[in-house]
Short mmCIF file of C-alpha atoms in Angstrom, two decimals:
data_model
loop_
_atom_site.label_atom_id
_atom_site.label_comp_id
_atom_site.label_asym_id
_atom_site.label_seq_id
_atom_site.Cartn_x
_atom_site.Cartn_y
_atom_site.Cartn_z
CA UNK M 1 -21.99 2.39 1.73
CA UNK M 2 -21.76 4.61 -1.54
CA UNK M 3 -22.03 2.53 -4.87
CA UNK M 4 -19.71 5.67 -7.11
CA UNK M 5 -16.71 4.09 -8.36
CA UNK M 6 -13.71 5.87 -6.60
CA UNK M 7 -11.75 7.50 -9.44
CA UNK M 8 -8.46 9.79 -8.77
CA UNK M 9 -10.48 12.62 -9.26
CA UNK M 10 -12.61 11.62 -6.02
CA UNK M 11 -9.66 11.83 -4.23
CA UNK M 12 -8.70 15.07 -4.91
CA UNK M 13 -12.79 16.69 -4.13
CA UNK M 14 -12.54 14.63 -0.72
CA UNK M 15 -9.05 16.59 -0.22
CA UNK M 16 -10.71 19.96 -0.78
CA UNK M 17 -13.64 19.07 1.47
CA UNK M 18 -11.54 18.10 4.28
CA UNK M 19 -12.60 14.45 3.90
CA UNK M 20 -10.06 11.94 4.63
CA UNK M 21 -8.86 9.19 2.55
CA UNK M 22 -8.53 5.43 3.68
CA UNK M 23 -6.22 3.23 1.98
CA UNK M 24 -5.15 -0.25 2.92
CA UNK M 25 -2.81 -3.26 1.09
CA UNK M 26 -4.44 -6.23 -0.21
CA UNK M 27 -2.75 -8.88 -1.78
CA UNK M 28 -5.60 -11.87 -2.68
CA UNK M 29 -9.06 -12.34 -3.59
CA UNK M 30 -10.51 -12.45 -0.35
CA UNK M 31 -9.26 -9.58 1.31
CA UNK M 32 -9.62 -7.47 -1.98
CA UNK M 33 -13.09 -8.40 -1.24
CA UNK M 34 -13.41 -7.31 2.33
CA UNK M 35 -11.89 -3.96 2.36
CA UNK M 36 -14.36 -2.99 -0.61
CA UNK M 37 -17.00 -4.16 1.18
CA UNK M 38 -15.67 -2.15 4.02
CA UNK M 39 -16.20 0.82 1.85
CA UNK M 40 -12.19 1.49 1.57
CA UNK M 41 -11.20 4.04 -0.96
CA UNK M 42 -8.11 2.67 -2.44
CA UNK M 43 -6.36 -0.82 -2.13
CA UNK M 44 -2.72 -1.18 -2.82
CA UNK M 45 -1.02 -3.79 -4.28
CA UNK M 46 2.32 -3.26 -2.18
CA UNK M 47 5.33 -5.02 -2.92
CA UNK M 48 5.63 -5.22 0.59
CA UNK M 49 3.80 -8.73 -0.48
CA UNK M 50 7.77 -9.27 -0.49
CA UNK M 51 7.61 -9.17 3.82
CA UNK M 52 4.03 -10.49 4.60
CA UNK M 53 3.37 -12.75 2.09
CA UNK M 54 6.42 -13.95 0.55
CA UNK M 55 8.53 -14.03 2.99
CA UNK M 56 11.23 -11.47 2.00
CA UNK M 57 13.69 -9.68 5.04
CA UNK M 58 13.03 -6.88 2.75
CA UNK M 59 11.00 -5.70 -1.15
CA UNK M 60 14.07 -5.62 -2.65
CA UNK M 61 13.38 -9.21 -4.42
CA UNK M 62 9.79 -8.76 -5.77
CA UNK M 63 9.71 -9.25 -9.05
CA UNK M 64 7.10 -8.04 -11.55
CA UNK M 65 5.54 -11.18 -11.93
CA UNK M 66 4.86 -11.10 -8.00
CA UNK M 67 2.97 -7.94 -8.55
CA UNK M 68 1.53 -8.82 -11.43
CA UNK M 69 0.27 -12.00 -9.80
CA UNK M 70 -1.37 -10.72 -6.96
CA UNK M 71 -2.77 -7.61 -9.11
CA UNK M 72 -4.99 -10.10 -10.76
CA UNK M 73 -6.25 -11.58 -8.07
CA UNK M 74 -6.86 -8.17 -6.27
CA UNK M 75 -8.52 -7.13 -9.22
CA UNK M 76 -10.84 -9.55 -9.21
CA UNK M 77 -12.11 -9.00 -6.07
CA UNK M 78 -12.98 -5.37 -5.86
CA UNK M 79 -15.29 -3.27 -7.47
CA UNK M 80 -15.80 -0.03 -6.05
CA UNK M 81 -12.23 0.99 -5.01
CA UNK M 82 -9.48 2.51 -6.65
CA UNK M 83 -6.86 -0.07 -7.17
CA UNK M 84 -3.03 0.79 -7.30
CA UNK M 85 -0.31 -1.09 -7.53
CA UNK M 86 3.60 -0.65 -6.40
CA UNK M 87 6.15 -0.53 -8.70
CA UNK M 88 8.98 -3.10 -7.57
CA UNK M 89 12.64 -2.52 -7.13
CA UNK M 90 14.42 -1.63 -10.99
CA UNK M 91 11.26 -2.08 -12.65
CA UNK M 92 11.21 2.17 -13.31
CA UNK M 93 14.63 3.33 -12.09
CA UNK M 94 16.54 2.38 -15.16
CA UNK M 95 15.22 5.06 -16.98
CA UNK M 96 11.38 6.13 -18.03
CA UNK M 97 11.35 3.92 -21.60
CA UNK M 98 11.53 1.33 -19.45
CA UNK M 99 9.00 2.57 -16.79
CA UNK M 100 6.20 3.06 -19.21
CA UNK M 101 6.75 -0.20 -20.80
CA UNK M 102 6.13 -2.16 -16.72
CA UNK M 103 3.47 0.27 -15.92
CA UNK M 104 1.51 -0.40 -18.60
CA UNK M 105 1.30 -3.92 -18.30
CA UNK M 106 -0.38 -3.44 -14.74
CA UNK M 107 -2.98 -1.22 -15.99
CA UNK M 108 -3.26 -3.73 -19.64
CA UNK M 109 -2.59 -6.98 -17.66
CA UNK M 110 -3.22 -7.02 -14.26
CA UNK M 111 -6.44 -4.60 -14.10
CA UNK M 112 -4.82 -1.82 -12.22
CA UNK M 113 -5.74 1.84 -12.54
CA UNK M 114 -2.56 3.36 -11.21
CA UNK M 115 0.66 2.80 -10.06
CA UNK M 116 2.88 3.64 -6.92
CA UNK M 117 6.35 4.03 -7.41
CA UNK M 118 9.39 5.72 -4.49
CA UNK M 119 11.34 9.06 -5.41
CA UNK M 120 11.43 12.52 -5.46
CA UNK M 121 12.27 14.97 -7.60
CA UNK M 122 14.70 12.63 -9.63
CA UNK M 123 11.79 10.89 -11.03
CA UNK M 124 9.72 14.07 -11.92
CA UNK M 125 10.19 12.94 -15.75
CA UNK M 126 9.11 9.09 -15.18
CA UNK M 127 5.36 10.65 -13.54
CA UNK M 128 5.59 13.29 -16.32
CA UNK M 129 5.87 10.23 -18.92
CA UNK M 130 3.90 7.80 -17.24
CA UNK M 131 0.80 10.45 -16.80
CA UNK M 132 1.41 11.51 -20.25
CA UNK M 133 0.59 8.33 -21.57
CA UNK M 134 -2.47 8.00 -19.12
CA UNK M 135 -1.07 5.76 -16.27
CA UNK M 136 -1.98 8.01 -13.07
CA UNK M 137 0.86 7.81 -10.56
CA UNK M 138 1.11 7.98 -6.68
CA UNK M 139 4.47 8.73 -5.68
CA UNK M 140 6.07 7.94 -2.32
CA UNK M 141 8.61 10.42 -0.75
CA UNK M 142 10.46 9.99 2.93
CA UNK M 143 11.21 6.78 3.40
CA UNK M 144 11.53 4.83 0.83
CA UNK M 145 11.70 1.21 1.81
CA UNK M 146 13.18 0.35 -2.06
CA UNK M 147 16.46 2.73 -0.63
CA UNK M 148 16.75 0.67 2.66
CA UNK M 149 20.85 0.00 1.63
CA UNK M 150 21.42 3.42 0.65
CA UNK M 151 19.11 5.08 4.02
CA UNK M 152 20.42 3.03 6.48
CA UNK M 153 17.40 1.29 7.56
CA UNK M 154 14.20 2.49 8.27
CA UNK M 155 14.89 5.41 10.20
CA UNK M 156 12.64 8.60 10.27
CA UNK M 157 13.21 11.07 6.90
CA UNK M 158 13.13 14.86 7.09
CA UNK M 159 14.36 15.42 10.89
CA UNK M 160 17.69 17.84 9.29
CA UNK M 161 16.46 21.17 7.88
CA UNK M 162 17.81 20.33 4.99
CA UNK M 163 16.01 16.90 4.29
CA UNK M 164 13.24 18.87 5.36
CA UNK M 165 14.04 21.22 2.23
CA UNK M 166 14.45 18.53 0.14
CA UNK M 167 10.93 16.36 1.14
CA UNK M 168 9.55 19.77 0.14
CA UNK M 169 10.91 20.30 -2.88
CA UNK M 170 10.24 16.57 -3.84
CA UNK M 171 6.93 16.90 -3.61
CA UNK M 172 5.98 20.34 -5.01
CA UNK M 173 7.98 18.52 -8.23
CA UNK M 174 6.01 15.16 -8.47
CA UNK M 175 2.93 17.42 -8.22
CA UNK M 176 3.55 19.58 -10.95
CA UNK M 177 4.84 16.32 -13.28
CA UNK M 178 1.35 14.71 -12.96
CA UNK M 179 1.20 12.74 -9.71
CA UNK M 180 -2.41 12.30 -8.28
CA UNK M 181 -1.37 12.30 -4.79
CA UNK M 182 1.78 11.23 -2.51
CA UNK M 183 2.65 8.78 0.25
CA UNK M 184 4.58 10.03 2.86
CA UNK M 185 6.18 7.42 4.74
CA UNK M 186 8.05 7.87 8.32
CA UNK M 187 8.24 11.81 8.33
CA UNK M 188 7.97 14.59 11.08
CA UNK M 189 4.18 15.48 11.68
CA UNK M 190 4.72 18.86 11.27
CA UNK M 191 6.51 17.88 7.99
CA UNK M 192 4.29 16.35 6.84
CA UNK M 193 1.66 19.09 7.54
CA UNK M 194 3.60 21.74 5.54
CA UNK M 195 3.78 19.04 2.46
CA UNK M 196 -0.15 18.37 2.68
CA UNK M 197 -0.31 22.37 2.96
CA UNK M 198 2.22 22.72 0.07
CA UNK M 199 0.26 20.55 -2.36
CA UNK M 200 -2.86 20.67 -4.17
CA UNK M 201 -2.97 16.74 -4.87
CA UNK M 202 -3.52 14.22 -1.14
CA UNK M 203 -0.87 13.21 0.88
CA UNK M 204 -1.40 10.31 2.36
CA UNK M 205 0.17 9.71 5.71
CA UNK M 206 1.58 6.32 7.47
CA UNK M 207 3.67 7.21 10.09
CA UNK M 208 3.72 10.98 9.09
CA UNK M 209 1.37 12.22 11.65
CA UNK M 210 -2.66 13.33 11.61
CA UNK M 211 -2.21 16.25 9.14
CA UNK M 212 -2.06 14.24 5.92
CA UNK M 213 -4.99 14.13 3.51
CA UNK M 214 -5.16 9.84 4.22
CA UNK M 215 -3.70 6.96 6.21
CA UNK M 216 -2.27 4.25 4.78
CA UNK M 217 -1.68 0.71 6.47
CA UNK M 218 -0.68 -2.79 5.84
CA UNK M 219 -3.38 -5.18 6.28
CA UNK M 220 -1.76 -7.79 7.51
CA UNK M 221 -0.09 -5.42 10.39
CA UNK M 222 -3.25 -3.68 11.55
CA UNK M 223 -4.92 -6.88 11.88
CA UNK M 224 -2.44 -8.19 14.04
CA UNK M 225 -1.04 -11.57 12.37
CA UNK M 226 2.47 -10.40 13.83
CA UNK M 227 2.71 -9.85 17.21
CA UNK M 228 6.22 -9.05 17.20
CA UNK M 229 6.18 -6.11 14.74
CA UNK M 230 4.79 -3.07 16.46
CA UNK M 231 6.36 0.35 15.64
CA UNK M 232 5.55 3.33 16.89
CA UNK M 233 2.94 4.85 13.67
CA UNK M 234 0.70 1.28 13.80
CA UNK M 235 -2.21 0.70 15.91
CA UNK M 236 -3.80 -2.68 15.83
CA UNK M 237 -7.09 -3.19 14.85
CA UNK M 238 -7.52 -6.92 15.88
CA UNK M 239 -5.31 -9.55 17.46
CA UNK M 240 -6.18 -12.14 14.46
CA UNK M 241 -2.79 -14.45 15.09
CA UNK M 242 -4.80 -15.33 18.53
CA UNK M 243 -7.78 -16.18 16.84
CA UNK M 244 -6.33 -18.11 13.82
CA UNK M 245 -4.51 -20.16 16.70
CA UNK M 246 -7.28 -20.65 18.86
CA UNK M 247 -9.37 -21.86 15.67
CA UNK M 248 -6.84 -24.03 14.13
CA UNK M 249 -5.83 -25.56 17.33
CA UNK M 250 -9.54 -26.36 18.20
CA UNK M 251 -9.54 -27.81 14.63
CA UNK M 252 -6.96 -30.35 15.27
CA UNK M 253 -8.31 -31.27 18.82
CA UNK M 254 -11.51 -32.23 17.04
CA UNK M 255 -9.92 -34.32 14.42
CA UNK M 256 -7.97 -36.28 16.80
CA UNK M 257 -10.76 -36.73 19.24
CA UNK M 258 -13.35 -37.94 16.52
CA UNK M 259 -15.61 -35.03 17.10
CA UNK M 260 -15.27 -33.60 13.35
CA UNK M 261 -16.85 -34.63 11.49
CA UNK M 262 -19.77 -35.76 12.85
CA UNK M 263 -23.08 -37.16 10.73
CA UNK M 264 -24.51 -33.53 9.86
CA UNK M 265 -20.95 -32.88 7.51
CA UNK M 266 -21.32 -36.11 5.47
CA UNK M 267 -23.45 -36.83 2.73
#
């Protein structure tokens, strides 16, 4: 695995190369850790923490000091990849003052070296202000799991001509305020083809088809610690619930028949 620090600007060479971009969530020390190791280009902080971790039906409740939280901690275990954190719910919409007074404190507190945060074109002026003041910004276009009231659930964005229009526009905007590349989340394939196309920043893709510049996934689904939650755009990597199971249960069926532990685990 290469040693060179990933920076944004790697990101954009390994778009015009045609080399694509991996990108999974972390959320701890540990697993900060591994994906580095793995030789993962960027690790995301996601405030969907507020699901996997937490607990949450939805992100909606995050709070800064969640993020903030686990940005430490993710911090502190990676080295080589390009760390970005999400943006939780009201911590940017109010208006860009405000935006560039949370960002910073991931990048000044937390040990972040970008931010993610939902919205198109409506929030061209928050990336233009945000970049300005030398916070790089990934923005996040289609579905927007923030807007979950207003959407109507988690449906797939961009189907209606018009959306389609609108996806478009969205991102040809955040581009030209400063953004360093773009999520698109739960869009058309061929939608999300014209966007990558469209742009000269990287798209990257999770359920938005093989044409985007990167994939994106959540670590904990991809490893498979919920068997119940299988859409459509994720493919399991591992079945790790089994295995946690199998080990804990072996665990306790030690401990209750006096086999653990035995002479060589004392001192």
């Amino acid at each position: 695995m290469a040693e060179e620090k990933i920076r944004i600007q790697t990101l954009k060479k390994m778009k015009e190369r045609g080399e694509k971009i991996s990108m999974l969530t972390a959320y701890d020390f540990q697993f900060a850790r591994l994906l580095d190791e793995a030789g993962i280009e960027v690790i995301l902080v996601g405030d969907s923490l507020g699901n996997v971790m937490l607990g949450y039906e939805n992100t909606l409740p995050v709070t800064m000091d969640d993020m903030l939280h686990h940005t430490k901690a993710v911090a502190r275990g990676r080295k080589r990849a390009l760390l970005v954190v999400d943006m939780p719910f009201m911590s940017y919409q109010v208006n860009p003052e405000k935006a560039l007074v949370n960002a910073s404190r991931f990048l000044k507190e937390g040990g972040a070296e970008a931010v993610k945060l939902e919205g198109g074109e409506e929030y061209a002026e928050t990336v233009k202000k945000l970049t300005t003041a030398g916070i790089p910004v990934m923005s996040h276009i289609g579905l927007m799991p923030q807007a979950v009231h207003r959407i109507g659930g988690y449906s797939v964005q961009g189907k209606k001509e018009e959306d389609e229009k609108r996806i478009l526009k969205d991102a040809k905007a955040l581009a030209d305020a400063g953004a360093f590349a773009i999520v698109l989340e739960k869009v058309p394939t061929l939608l999300a083809k014209k966007v990558t196309e469209s742009v000269p920043i990287p798209t990257i893709g999770i359920g938005a088809g093989p044409y985007c510049d990167g994939q994106v996934l959540v670590i904990y689904d991809m490893l498979g610690f919920d068997d119940k939650f299988k859409p459509r755009f994720l493919k399991q990597y591992a079945n790790l619930k089994k295995e946690i199971i199998k080990a804990v249960s072996r665990f306790k069926k030690e401990v209750k028949e006096k086999k653990f532990p035995t002479k060589k685990h004392g001192y």
